[in-house]
Short mmCIF file of C-alpha atoms in Angstrom, two decimals:
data_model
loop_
_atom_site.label_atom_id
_atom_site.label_comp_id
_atom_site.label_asym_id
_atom_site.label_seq_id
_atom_site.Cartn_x
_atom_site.Cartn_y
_atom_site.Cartn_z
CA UNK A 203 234.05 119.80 253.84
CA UNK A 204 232.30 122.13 251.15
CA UNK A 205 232.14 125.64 250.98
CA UNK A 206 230.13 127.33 248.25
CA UNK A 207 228.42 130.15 247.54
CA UNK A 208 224.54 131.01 248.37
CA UNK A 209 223.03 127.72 246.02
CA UNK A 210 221.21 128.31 243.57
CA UNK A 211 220.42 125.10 241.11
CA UNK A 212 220.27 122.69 243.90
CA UNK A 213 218.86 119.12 242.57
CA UNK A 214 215.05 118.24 242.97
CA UNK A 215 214.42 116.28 246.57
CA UNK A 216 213.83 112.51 246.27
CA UNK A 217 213.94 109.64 248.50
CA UNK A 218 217.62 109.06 248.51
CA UNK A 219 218.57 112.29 248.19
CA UNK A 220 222.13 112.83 250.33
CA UNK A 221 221.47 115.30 253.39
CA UNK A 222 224.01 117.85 251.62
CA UNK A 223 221.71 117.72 248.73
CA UNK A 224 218.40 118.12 250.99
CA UNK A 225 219.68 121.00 253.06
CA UNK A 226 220.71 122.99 249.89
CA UNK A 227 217.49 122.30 248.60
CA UNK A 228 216.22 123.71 251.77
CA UNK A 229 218.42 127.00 251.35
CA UNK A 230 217.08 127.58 248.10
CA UNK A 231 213.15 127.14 248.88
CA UNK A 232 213.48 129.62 252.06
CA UNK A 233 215.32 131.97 249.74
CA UNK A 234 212.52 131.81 247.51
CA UNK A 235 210.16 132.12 251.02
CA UNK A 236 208.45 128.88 249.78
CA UNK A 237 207.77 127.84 253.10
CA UNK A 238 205.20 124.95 252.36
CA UNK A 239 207.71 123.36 249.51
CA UNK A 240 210.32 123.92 253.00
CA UNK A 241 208.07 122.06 255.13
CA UNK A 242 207.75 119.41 252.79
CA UNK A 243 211.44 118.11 252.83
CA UNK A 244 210.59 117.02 256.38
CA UNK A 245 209.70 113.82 257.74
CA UNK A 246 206.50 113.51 259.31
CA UNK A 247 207.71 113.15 262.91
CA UNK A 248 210.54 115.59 262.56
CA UNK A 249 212.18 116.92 265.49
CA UNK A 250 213.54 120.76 265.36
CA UNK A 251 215.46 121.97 267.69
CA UNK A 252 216.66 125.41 269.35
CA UNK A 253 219.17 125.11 272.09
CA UNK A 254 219.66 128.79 272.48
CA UNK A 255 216.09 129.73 271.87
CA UNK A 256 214.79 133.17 274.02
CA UNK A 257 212.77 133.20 276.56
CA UNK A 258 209.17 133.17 274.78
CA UNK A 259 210.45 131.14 271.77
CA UNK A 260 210.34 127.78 271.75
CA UNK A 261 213.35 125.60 272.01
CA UNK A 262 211.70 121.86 270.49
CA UNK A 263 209.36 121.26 267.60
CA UNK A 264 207.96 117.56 266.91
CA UNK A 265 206.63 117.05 264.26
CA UNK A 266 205.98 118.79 260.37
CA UNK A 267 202.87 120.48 261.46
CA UNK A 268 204.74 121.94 264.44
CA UNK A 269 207.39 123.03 262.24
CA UNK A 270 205.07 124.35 259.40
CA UNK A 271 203.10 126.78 262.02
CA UNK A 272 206.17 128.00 263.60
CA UNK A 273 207.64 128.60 260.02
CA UNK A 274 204.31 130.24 258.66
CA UNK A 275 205.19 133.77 259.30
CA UNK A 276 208.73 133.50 258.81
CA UNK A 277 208.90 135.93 255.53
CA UNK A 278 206.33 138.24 256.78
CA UNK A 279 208.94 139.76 258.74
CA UNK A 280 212.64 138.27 257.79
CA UNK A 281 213.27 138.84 254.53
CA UNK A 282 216.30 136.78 253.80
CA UNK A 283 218.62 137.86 250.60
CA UNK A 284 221.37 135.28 251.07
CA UNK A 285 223.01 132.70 252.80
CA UNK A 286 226.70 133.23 252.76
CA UNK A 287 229.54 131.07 253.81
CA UNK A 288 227.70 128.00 253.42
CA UNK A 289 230.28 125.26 254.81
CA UNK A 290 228.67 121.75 255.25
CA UNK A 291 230.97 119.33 257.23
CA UNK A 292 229.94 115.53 256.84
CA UNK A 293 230.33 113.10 259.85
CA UNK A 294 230.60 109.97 261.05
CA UNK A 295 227.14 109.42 261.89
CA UNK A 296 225.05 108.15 258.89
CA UNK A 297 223.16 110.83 257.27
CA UNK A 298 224.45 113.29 259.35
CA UNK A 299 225.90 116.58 258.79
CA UNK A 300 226.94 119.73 260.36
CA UNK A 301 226.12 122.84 258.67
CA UNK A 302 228.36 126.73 259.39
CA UNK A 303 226.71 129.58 257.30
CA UNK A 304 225.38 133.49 257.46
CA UNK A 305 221.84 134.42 256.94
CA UNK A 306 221.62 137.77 255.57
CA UNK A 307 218.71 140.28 254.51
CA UNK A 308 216.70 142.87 256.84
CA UNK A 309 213.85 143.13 258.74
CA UNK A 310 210.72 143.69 256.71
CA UNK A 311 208.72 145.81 259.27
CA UNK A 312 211.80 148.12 259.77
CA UNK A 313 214.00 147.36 257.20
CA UNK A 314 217.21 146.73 259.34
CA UNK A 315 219.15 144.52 258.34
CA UNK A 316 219.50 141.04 259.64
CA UNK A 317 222.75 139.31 259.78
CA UNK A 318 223.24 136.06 261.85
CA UNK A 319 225.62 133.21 262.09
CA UNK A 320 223.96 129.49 262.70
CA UNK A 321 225.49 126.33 262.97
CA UNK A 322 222.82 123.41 262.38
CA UNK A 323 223.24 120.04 262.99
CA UNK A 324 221.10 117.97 260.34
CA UNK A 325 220.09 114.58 260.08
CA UNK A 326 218.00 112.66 257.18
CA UNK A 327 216.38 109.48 256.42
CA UNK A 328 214.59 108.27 253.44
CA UNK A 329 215.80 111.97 251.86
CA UNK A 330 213.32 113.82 254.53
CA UNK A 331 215.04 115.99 257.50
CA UNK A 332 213.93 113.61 260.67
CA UNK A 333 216.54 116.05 262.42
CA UNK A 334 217.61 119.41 263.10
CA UNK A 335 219.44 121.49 265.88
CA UNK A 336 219.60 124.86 264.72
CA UNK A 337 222.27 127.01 267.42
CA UNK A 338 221.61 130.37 265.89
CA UNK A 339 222.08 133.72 268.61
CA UNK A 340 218.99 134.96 269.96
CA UNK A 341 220.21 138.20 269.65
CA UNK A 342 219.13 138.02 265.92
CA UNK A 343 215.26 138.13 267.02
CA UNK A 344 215.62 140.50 269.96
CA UNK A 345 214.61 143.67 268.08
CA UNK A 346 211.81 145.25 266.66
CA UNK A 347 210.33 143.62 263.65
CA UNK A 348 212.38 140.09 264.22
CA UNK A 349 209.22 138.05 266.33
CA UNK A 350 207.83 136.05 263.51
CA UNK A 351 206.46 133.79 266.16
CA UNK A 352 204.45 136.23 268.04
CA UNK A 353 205.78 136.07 271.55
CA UNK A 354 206.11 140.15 271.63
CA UNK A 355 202.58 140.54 269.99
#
């Protein structure tokens, strides 16, 4: 298990790259809300997942160009300043890991903040995400300012 800070220097993404290396990666483009370079650490046919997605949101994504319009808008309206608590948990499963953090920041059309707890389940091949479950609350998104995908529009 690792537990760092928010990264910061995380290595450049290559085929080979380990999925701890990848996701940090990942961390550190959305914290820059560089949501193509985001989209581009994932496989062509990856698969995104949201168990606990709201009503109106949608709970599977196949495929990068699914994943890069549902991203699109993302900074528009969370602005994300951290992610805190970062623990990454490696398992059994090749190229699989299990991911415990905080996003934190505010909502830009109101500017209240946003504070959420996630625990993703990640898997790569050929250092690209093919996989990811992402079981963050809905309650994050169920208030003004929070629809980046346009379901209260």
């Amino acid at each position: 298990m690792t537990n760092s800070p928010t990264p910061t220097t995380a290595p450049e993404t290559a085929p080979g790259s380990t999925p701890d290396e990848l996701y940090r990666e990942g961390l550190r483009l959305l914290l820059e809300k560089d949501i193509p370079g985001w989209v581009d650490l994932w496989d062509e046919d990856g698969v995104l997942e949201f168990p606990f997605a709201p009503e109106g949101w949608p709970a599977r994504l196949e495929g990068r160009q699914a994943i890069a319009d549902y991203m699109r808008h993302y900074p528009d309206h969370i602005d994300v300043h951290d992610f805190r608590d970062v623990r990454i948990h490696r398992t059994a499963a090749p190229g699989t890991i299990m991911v415990e953090m905080r996003g934190v920041g505010r909502l830009v059309e109101t500017g209240s903040p946003f504070d959420t707890t996630y625990i993703t389940v990640i898997t790569v091949e050929g250092g690209r995400f093919t996989s990811c479950r992402d079981y963050w609350s809905p309650l994050a998104v169920q208030q003004p300012g929070a629809d980046f995908v346009g379901t209260n529009r």
